[in-house]
Every structure is written in C-alpha cells, then in structure tokens.
Amino acid sequence: MSSGTAGPLGGERLSDLLVTPTCRDFVQAWLRWRGDATVPRRGQIALSDIARHLHWLSVLEVRSAEEMIFRLVGTAINASRGRELTGTSLKDLSRPEDWPRRSLINLALAGRPCGLYFRVLFEYSVGGPVFSEYVCLPVFADEEGAPPQLFTIRQPVENVALKLPQLDPAYNRVGDDNRFVDLGAGVPDSDMLPVPLPPLVL
C-alpha cells in the first residue's frame, strides 16, 4: 500500500491510496454533494455526476443492527454475482461468523459518521484473482429519523469482463486493508476492524 502524504488533520489521505477512476470520481462527487456539511442528504445526491460508474454502485439502508437492506445494486455487481441483489439483506449475504463485526462497522459508519476504504480479492472462472477497490461513504435521509444509507462504489483494478463468472458469489467477502476515513467527525477505534490499521482523512 502506498505511504501517501499527511492530510490537514494528520494521517494519510484517502486520495493518495485510490487507484481506480471509479473510486476517485465518486469521492470527488460526494465531496461536492456534502458542501459545508459533514455528510450530504439524499436530496443533495446528483447521481448524474457519476453516471458512467453507476453499474459499480450499491446503496445499503441501515435500519438497525440486524436489518440492513440493499436499496440499489449496480448491474456490473449483479453480473459478477450472477443474481439481482437489490432488495436483499446484507445479513443474508454475510457468513454468520462475519456478521457481528460487519454490523458493528456499518452502524459506526452511519452513526458517527465516517467512511471506509478496503479491497477485496475475488477469484474468477478464468485467469487469476483480481482485487476490487472499494470506498463506502454515508448519506443521510432528507427526513429526520429516517434510516441513513451507505453508498459504496467499487471497481476491479483490471478489466474482468472476460474472466466472469466470479467464483464463490454467495457471500460478501470480508475485505483486506480496511481503514476508516475521517469525514470530520472522528473515527471509531481501529480495533473494530479485522486488522487495526490507522485511519485515513479526506
């Protein structure tokens, strides 16, 4: 992983780690959407800003510690997994041993709020495995008290169109290099992560 440079709050910048144009463009769009706020509200989101990347976007609604539902899953993700995932529960897509930590992290992302950067190494039916890069950032509802959402974008670091289908598509894999991203409200203790890596800043 790149050593990067220090941000204004101290710590490594998220932008110094990103290698895919999809993730870079998403972060820049999210920053425009939030303006002077810590987190944008749903009505401020202009998906047209990332129109060419929407096939790699998923939107998870965090209703409670046990109920987290995908409101939107991009076509490239569905194609990789071989099924339509919109409307499914993240708990149902998680191995039982992964769920307690995953639920805790997502509650922290939506509640503190903060972001998350990670990578996942996927195996495919053709050729070797390929990493996908992920960025997850929160979005608040327009109405007070309504569930927050986590917008997550991903992109493989190389073209995998000729490598599909993805192997072992039943569950969402636990990522590597998980790091919280400070959006201005601080971050949880890194011991919450699978490996306690230091946080990033925008």
PDB file of C-alpha atoms in Angstrom:
ATOM      1  CA  MET A   1       0.000   0.000   0.000  1.00  0.00           C
ATOM      2  CA  SER A   2       1.268   3.467  -0.830  1.00  0.00           C
ATOM      3  CA  SER A   3       2.712   5.511   2.016  1.00  0.00           C
ATOM      4  CA  GLY A   4       0.862   8.619   0.768  1.00  0.00           C
ATOM      5  CA  THR A   5       1.029  12.038   2.377  1.00  0.00           C
ATOM      6  CA  ALA A   6      -0.370  13.531   5.537  1.00  0.00           C
ATOM      7  CA  GLY A   7      -3.725  15.286   5.466  1.00  0.00           C
ATOM      8  CA  PRO A   8      -4.625  18.525   7.261  1.00  0.00           C
ATOM      9  CA  LEU A   9      -5.963  16.578  10.277  1.00  0.00           C
ATOM     10  CA  GLY A  10      -2.893  14.353  10.379  1.00  0.00           C
ATOM     11  CA  GLY A  11      -2.899  10.907   8.835  1.00  0.00           C
ATOM     12  CA  GLU A  12      -2.757   9.567   5.315  1.00  0.00           C
ATOM     13  CA  ARG A  13      -5.107  10.893   2.643  1.00  0.00           C
ATOM     14  CA  LEU A  14      -7.683   8.613   1.051  1.00  0.00           C
ATOM     15  CA  SER A  15      -6.976  10.194  -2.334  1.00  0.00           C
ATOM     16  CA  ASP A  16      -3.357   9.023  -2.167  1.00  0.00           C
ATOM     17  CA  LEU A  17      -4.432   5.375  -1.996  1.00  0.00           C
ATOM     18  CA  LEU A  18      -7.083   5.283  -4.697  1.00  0.00           C
ATOM     19  CA  VAL A  19      -6.026   3.624  -7.935  1.00  0.00           C
ATOM     20  CA  THR A  20      -9.340   3.278  -9.818  1.00  0.00           C
ATOM     21  CA  PRO A  21     -11.083   6.159 -11.630  1.00  0.00           C
ATOM     22  CA  THR A  22     -14.478   4.984 -10.361  1.00  0.00           C
ATOM     23  CA  CYS A  23     -13.487   5.390  -6.717  1.00  0.00           C
ATOM     24  CA  ARG A  24     -11.694   8.697  -7.337  1.00  0.00           C
ATOM     25  CA  ASP A  25     -14.664  10.195  -9.198  1.00  0.00           C
ATOM     26  CA  PHE A  26     -17.096   9.001  -6.518  1.00  0.00           C
ATOM     27  CA  VAL A  27     -15.124  10.630  -3.707  1.00  0.00           C
ATOM     28  CA  GLN A  28     -14.941  13.935  -5.580  1.00  0.00           C
ATOM     29  CA  ALA A  29     -18.693  13.824  -6.301  1.00  0.00           C
ATOM     30  CA  TRP A  30     -19.521  13.017  -2.665  1.00  0.00           C
ATOM     31  CA  LEU A  31     -17.447  15.996  -1.527  1.00  0.00           C
ATOM     32  CA  ARG A  32     -19.419  18.277  -3.860  1.00  0.00           C
ATOM     33  CA  TRP A  33     -22.716  16.842  -2.644  1.00  0.00           C
ATOM     34  CA  ARG A  34     -21.975  17.470   1.025  1.00  0.00           C
ATOM     35  CA  GLY A  35     -20.845  21.080   0.568  1.00  0.00           C
ATOM     36  CA  ASP A  36     -20.143  22.518   4.023  1.00  0.00           C
ATOM     37  CA  ALA A  37     -21.913  19.686   5.861  1.00  0.00           C
ATOM     38  CA  THR A  38     -20.199  16.607   7.294  1.00  0.00           C
ATOM     39  CA  VAL A  39     -22.461  14.285   5.276  1.00  0.00           C
ATOM     40  CA  PRO A  40     -24.795  15.014   2.327  1.00  0.00           C
ATOM     41  CA  ARG A  41     -28.523  14.362   2.491  1.00  0.00           C
ATOM     42  CA  ARG A  42     -30.293  12.195  -0.073  1.00  0.00           C
ATOM     43  CA  GLY A  43     -31.828  15.191  -1.835  1.00  0.00           C
ATOM     44  CA  GLN A  44     -28.354  16.610  -2.488  1.00  0.00           C
ATOM     45  CA  ILE A  45     -27.186  13.499  -4.327  1.00  0.00           C
ATOM     46  CA  ALA A  46     -26.845  14.000  -8.083  1.00  0.00           C
ATOM     47  CA  LEU A  47     -26.227  10.519  -9.461  1.00  0.00           C
ATOM     48  CA  SER A  48     -25.718  12.098 -12.877  1.00  0.00           C
ATOM     49  CA  ASP A  49     -22.307  13.190 -11.545  1.00  0.00           C
ATOM     50  CA  ILE A  50     -21.210   9.535 -11.512  1.00  0.00           C
ATOM     51  CA  ALA A  51     -23.458   8.258 -14.317  1.00  0.00           C
ATOM     52  CA  ARG A  52     -20.663   6.323 -16.022  1.00  0.00           C
ATOM     53  CA  HIS A  53     -19.893   4.475 -12.780  1.00  0.00           C
ATOM     54  CA  LEU A  54     -23.396   3.600 -11.569  1.00  0.00           C
ATOM     55  CA  HIS A  55     -23.008  -0.037 -12.595  1.00  0.00           C
ATOM     56  CA  TRP A  56     -20.476  -0.362  -9.749  1.00  0.00           C
ATOM     57  CA  LEU A  57     -22.569   1.445  -7.078  1.00  0.00           C
ATOM     58  CA  SER A  58     -24.541  -0.111  -4.232  1.00  0.00           C
ATOM     59  CA  VAL A  59     -26.746   1.676  -1.679  1.00  0.00           C
ATOM     60  CA  LEU A  60     -27.278  -0.015   1.687  1.00  0.00           C
ATOM     61  CA  GLU A  61     -30.013   1.276   4.007  1.00  0.00           C
ATOM     62  CA  VAL A  62     -29.017   0.848   7.663  1.00  0.00           C
ATOM     63  CA  ARG A  63     -32.298   0.322   9.522  1.00  0.00           C
ATOM     64  CA  SER A  64     -30.950  -1.414  12.631  1.00  0.00           C
ATOM     65  CA  ALA A  65     -28.126  -3.663  13.813  1.00  0.00           C
ATOM     66  CA  GLU A  66     -29.932  -6.642  12.278  1.00  0.00           C
ATOM     67  CA  GLU A  67     -31.670  -5.051   9.295  1.00  0.00           C
ATOM     68  CA  MET A  68     -29.539  -3.601   6.510  1.00  0.00           C
ATOM     69  CA  ILE A  69     -31.143  -3.746   3.058  1.00  0.00           C
ATOM     70  CA  PHE A  70     -29.667  -3.048  -0.374  1.00  0.00           C
ATOM     71  CA  ARG A  71     -31.851  -0.375  -1.977  1.00  0.00           C
ATOM     72  CA  LEU A  72     -29.760  -0.326  -5.148  1.00  0.00           C
ATOM     73  CA  VAL A  73     -27.121  -2.621  -6.622  1.00  0.00           C
ATOM     74  CA  GLY A  74     -25.399  -1.798  -9.906  1.00  0.00           C
ATOM     75  CA  THR A  75     -25.626  -4.024 -12.952  1.00  0.00           C
ATOM     76  CA  ALA A  76     -21.915  -4.899 -13.012  1.00  0.00           C
ATOM     77  CA  ILE A  77     -22.092  -6.124  -9.413  1.00  0.00           C
ATOM     78  CA  ASN A  78     -25.163  -8.224 -10.177  1.00  0.00           C
ATOM     79  CA  ALA A  79     -23.453  -9.639 -13.272  1.00  0.00           C
ATOM     80  CA  SER A  80     -20.399 -10.578 -11.223  1.00  0.00           C
ATOM     81  CA  ARG A  81     -22.550 -12.279  -8.608  1.00  0.00           C
ATOM     82  CA  GLY A  82     -24.889 -13.916 -11.103  1.00  0.00           C
ATOM     83  CA  ARG A  83     -28.063 -12.617  -9.428  1.00  0.00           C
ATOM     84  CA  GLU A  84     -30.084  -9.487  -8.681  1.00  0.00           C
ATOM     85  CA  LEU A  85     -29.119  -8.209  -5.233  1.00  0.00           C
ATOM     86  CA  THR A  86     -31.370  -5.143  -4.950  1.00  0.00           C
ATOM     87  CA  GLY A  87     -33.765  -5.708  -2.048  1.00  0.00           C
ATOM     88  CA  THR A  88     -31.624  -8.351  -0.358  1.00  0.00           C
ATOM     89  CA  SER A  89     -30.415  -8.256   3.241  1.00  0.00           C
ATOM     90  CA  LEU A  90     -26.718  -7.798   3.924  1.00  0.00           C
ATOM     91  CA  LYS A  91     -27.068 -10.253   6.804  1.00  0.00           C
ATOM     92  CA  ASP A  92     -28.269 -12.913   4.353  1.00  0.00           C
ATOM     93  CA  LEU A  93     -25.216 -12.190   2.182  1.00  0.00           C
ATOM     94  CA  SER A  94     -22.802 -12.489   5.119  1.00  0.00           C
ATOM     95  CA  ARG A  95     -21.308 -15.577   6.674  1.00  0.00           C
ATOM     96  CA  PRO A  96     -22.581 -15.957  10.266  1.00  0.00           C
ATOM     97  CA  GLU A  97     -19.075 -15.526  11.642  1.00  0.00           C
ATOM     98  CA  ASP A  98     -18.623 -12.252   9.699  1.00  0.00           C
ATOM     99  CA  TRP A  99     -21.934 -10.625  10.551  1.00  0.00           C
ATOM    100  CA  PRO A 100     -21.355  -9.298  14.118  1.00  0.00           C
ATOM    101  CA  ARG A 101     -18.268  -7.293  13.105  1.00  0.00           C
ATOM    102  CA  ARG A 102     -19.809  -6.196   9.783  1.00  0.00           C
ATOM    103  CA  SER A 103     -22.967  -4.961  11.524  1.00  0.00           C
ATOM    104  CA  LEU A 104     -20.929  -3.076  14.138  1.00  0.00           C
ATOM    105  CA  ILE A 105     -18.781  -1.377  11.489  1.00  0.00           C
ATOM    106  CA  ASN A 106     -21.756  -0.329   9.363  1.00  0.00           C
ATOM    107  CA  LEU A 107     -23.539   1.118  12.395  1.00  0.00           C
ATOM    108  CA  ALA A 108     -20.383   3.132  13.119  1.00  0.00           C
ATOM    109  CA  LEU A 109     -20.144   4.376   9.517  1.00  0.00           C
ATOM    110  CA  ALA A 110     -23.744   5.576   9.545  1.00  0.00           C
ATOM    111  CA  GLY A 111     -23.821   6.826  13.113  1.00  0.00           C
ATOM    112  CA  ARG A 112     -20.547   8.626  13.777  1.00  0.00           C
ATOM    113  CA  PRO A 113     -20.428   9.211  10.684  1.00  0.00           C
ATOM    114  CA  CYS A 114     -17.257   8.120   8.893  1.00  0.00           C
ATOM    115  CA  GLY A 115     -16.162   6.339   5.745  1.00  0.00           C
ATOM    116  CA  LEU A 116     -14.419   3.078   4.959  1.00  0.00           C
ATOM    117  CA  TYR A 117     -11.789   2.101   2.399  1.00  0.00           C
ATOM    118  CA  PHE A 118     -10.991  -1.541   1.646  1.00  0.00           C
ATOM    119  CA  ARG A 119     -10.055  -4.024  -1.072  1.00  0.00           C
ATOM    120  CA  VAL A 120     -11.420  -7.476  -1.852  1.00  0.00           C
ATOM    121  CA  LEU A 121      -9.552 -10.189  -3.747  1.00  0.00           C
ATOM    122  CA  PHE A 122     -12.042 -12.011  -5.979  1.00  0.00           C
ATOM    123  CA  GLU A 123     -11.406 -15.258  -7.824  1.00  0.00           C
ATOM    124  CA  TYR A 124     -12.894 -15.775 -11.274  1.00  0.00           C
ATOM    125  CA  SER A 125     -13.570 -18.745 -13.523  1.00  0.00           C
ATOM    126  CA  VAL A 126     -10.867 -17.609 -15.967  1.00  0.00           C
ATOM    127  CA  GLY A 127      -7.350 -16.497 -15.018  1.00  0.00           C
ATOM    128  CA  GLY A 128      -6.032 -15.410 -11.669  1.00  0.00           C
ATOM    129  CA  PRO A 129      -7.676 -13.459  -8.844  1.00  0.00           C
ATOM    130  CA  VAL A 130      -8.119  -9.685  -9.098  1.00  0.00           C
ATOM    131  CA  PHE A 131      -8.519  -7.052  -6.376  1.00  0.00           C
ATOM    132  CA  SER A 132     -11.507  -4.714  -6.383  1.00  0.00           C
ATOM    133  CA  GLU A 133     -11.106  -1.346  -4.691  1.00  0.00           C
ATOM    134  CA  TYR A 134     -13.991  -0.072  -2.522  1.00  0.00           C
ATOM    135  CA  VAL A 135     -14.981   3.243  -0.950  1.00  0.00           C
ATOM    136  CA  CYS A 136     -18.004   3.458   1.361  1.00  0.00           C
ATOM    137  CA  LEU A 137     -19.409   6.862   2.408  1.00  0.00           C
ATOM    138  CA  PRO A 138     -22.598   7.723   4.336  1.00  0.00           C
ATOM    139  CA  VAL A 139     -25.606   9.674   3.108  1.00  0.00           C
ATOM    140  CA  PHE A 140     -28.329  10.928   5.462  1.00  0.00           C
ATOM    141  CA  ALA A 141     -32.049  10.851   4.692  1.00  0.00           C
ATOM    142  CA  ASP A 142     -33.881  14.086   3.950  1.00  0.00           C
ATOM    143  CA  GLU A 143     -36.362  13.406   6.776  1.00  0.00           C
ATOM    144  CA  GLU A 144     -35.128  13.419  10.365  1.00  0.00           C
ATOM    145  CA  GLY A 145     -35.254   9.958  11.900  1.00  0.00           C
ATOM    146  CA  ALA A 146     -35.299   8.093   8.589  1.00  0.00           C
ATOM    147  CA  PRO A 147     -32.574   5.428   8.108  1.00  0.00           C
ATOM    148  CA  PRO A 148     -29.187   6.576   6.823  1.00  0.00           C
ATOM    149  CA  GLN A 149     -27.654   4.942   3.771  1.00  0.00           C
ATOM    150  CA  LEU A 150     -24.158   3.791   2.908  1.00  0.00           C
ATOM    151  CA  PHE A 151     -23.125   4.484  -0.689  1.00  0.00           C
ATOM    152  CA  THR A 152     -20.392   2.044  -1.713  1.00  0.00           C
ATOM    153  CA  ILE A 153     -18.602   2.098  -5.024  1.00  0.00           C
ATOM    154  CA  ARG A 154     -16.142  -0.471  -6.280  1.00  0.00           C
ATOM    155  CA  GLN A 155     -14.033  -1.176  -9.314  1.00  0.00           C
ATOM    156  CA  PRO A 156     -11.695  -4.058 -10.147  1.00  0.00           C
ATOM    157  CA  VAL A 157      -8.117  -2.901 -10.667  1.00  0.00           C
ATOM    158  CA  GLU A 158      -8.164  -4.598 -14.081  1.00  0.00           C
ATOM    159  CA  ASN A 159     -10.865  -5.476 -16.603  1.00  0.00           C
ATOM    160  CA  VAL A 160     -12.600  -8.694 -15.532  1.00  0.00           C
ATOM    161  CA  ALA A 161     -15.276  -8.850 -18.264  1.00  0.00           C
ATOM    162  CA  LEU A 162     -13.645 -11.887 -19.882  1.00  0.00           C
ATOM    163  CA  LYS A 163     -12.978 -13.595 -16.534  1.00  0.00           C
ATOM    164  CA  LEU A 164     -16.593 -13.941 -15.356  1.00  0.00           C
ATOM    165  CA  PRO A 165     -18.319 -15.553 -13.614  1.00  0.00           C
ATOM    166  CA  GLN A 166     -16.912 -14.718 -10.218  1.00  0.00           C
ATOM    167  CA  LEU A 167     -16.329 -17.751  -8.004  1.00  0.00           C
ATOM    168  CA  ASP A 168     -17.981 -18.187  -4.588  1.00  0.00           C
ATOM    169  CA  PRO A 169     -20.587 -15.453  -5.199  1.00  0.00           C
ATOM    170  CA  ALA A 170     -22.983 -16.468  -2.399  1.00  0.00           C
ATOM    171  CA  TYR A 171     -21.490 -14.241   0.310  1.00  0.00           C
ATOM    172  CA  ASN A 172     -19.974 -10.782   0.547  1.00  0.00           C
ATOM    173  CA  ARG A 173     -16.291 -11.295   1.221  1.00  0.00           C
ATOM    174  CA  VAL A 174     -14.540  -9.617   4.141  1.00  0.00           C
ATOM    175  CA  GLY A 175     -12.152  -7.079   2.669  1.00  0.00           C
ATOM    176  CA  ASP A 176      -8.443  -6.537   3.124  1.00  0.00           C
ATOM    177  CA  ASP A 177      -6.726  -3.299   4.178  1.00  0.00           C
ATOM    178  CA  ASN A 178      -9.896  -1.970   5.872  1.00  0.00           C
ATOM    179  CA  ARG A 179      -9.359   1.610   7.057  1.00  0.00           C
ATOM    180  CA  PHE A 180     -11.811   4.115   8.485  1.00  0.00           C
ATOM    181  CA  VAL A 181     -11.976   7.504   6.758  1.00  0.00           C
ATOM    182  CA  ASP A 182     -12.351  10.612   8.915  1.00  0.00           C
ATOM    183  CA  LEU A 183     -15.007  12.890   7.415  1.00  0.00           C
ATOM    184  CA  GLY A 184     -14.624  15.487  10.157  1.00  0.00           C
ATOM    185  CA  ALA A 185     -16.440  13.687  12.991  1.00  0.00           C
ATOM    186  CA  GLY A 186     -13.602  11.386  14.036  1.00  0.00           C
ATOM    187  CA  VAL A 187     -13.416   7.622  13.646  1.00  0.00           C
ATOM    188  CA  PRO A 188     -14.089   4.602  15.870  1.00  0.00           C
ATOM    189  CA  ASP A 189     -11.304   2.617  17.491  1.00  0.00           C
ATOM    190  CA  SER A 190      -9.439   0.760  14.745  1.00  0.00           C
ATOM    191  CA  ASP A 191      -9.613  -2.407  16.879  1.00  0.00           C
ATOM    192  CA  MET A 192     -13.136  -2.745  15.459  1.00  0.00           C
ATOM    193  CA  LEU A 193     -11.579  -3.634  12.082  1.00  0.00           C
ATOM    194  CA  PRO A 194     -10.298  -7.109  11.118  1.00  0.00           C
ATOM    195  CA  VAL A 195      -6.760  -5.657  11.272  1.00  0.00           C
ATOM    196  CA  PRO A 196      -6.315  -2.408  13.267  1.00  0.00           C
ATOM    197  CA  LEU A 197      -4.899  -0.169  10.524  1.00  0.00           C
ATOM    198  CA  PRO A 198      -4.665   3.624  11.035  1.00  0.00           C
ATOM    199  CA  PRO A 199      -7.487   5.809   9.675  1.00  0.00           C
ATOM    200  CA  LEU A 200      -7.410   7.948   6.553  1.00  0.00           C
ATOM    201  CA  VAL A 201      -8.555  11.532   6.029  1.00  0.00           C
ATOM    202  CA  LEU A 202     -10.291  13.075   3.035  1.00  0.00           C
TER     203      LEU A 202
END
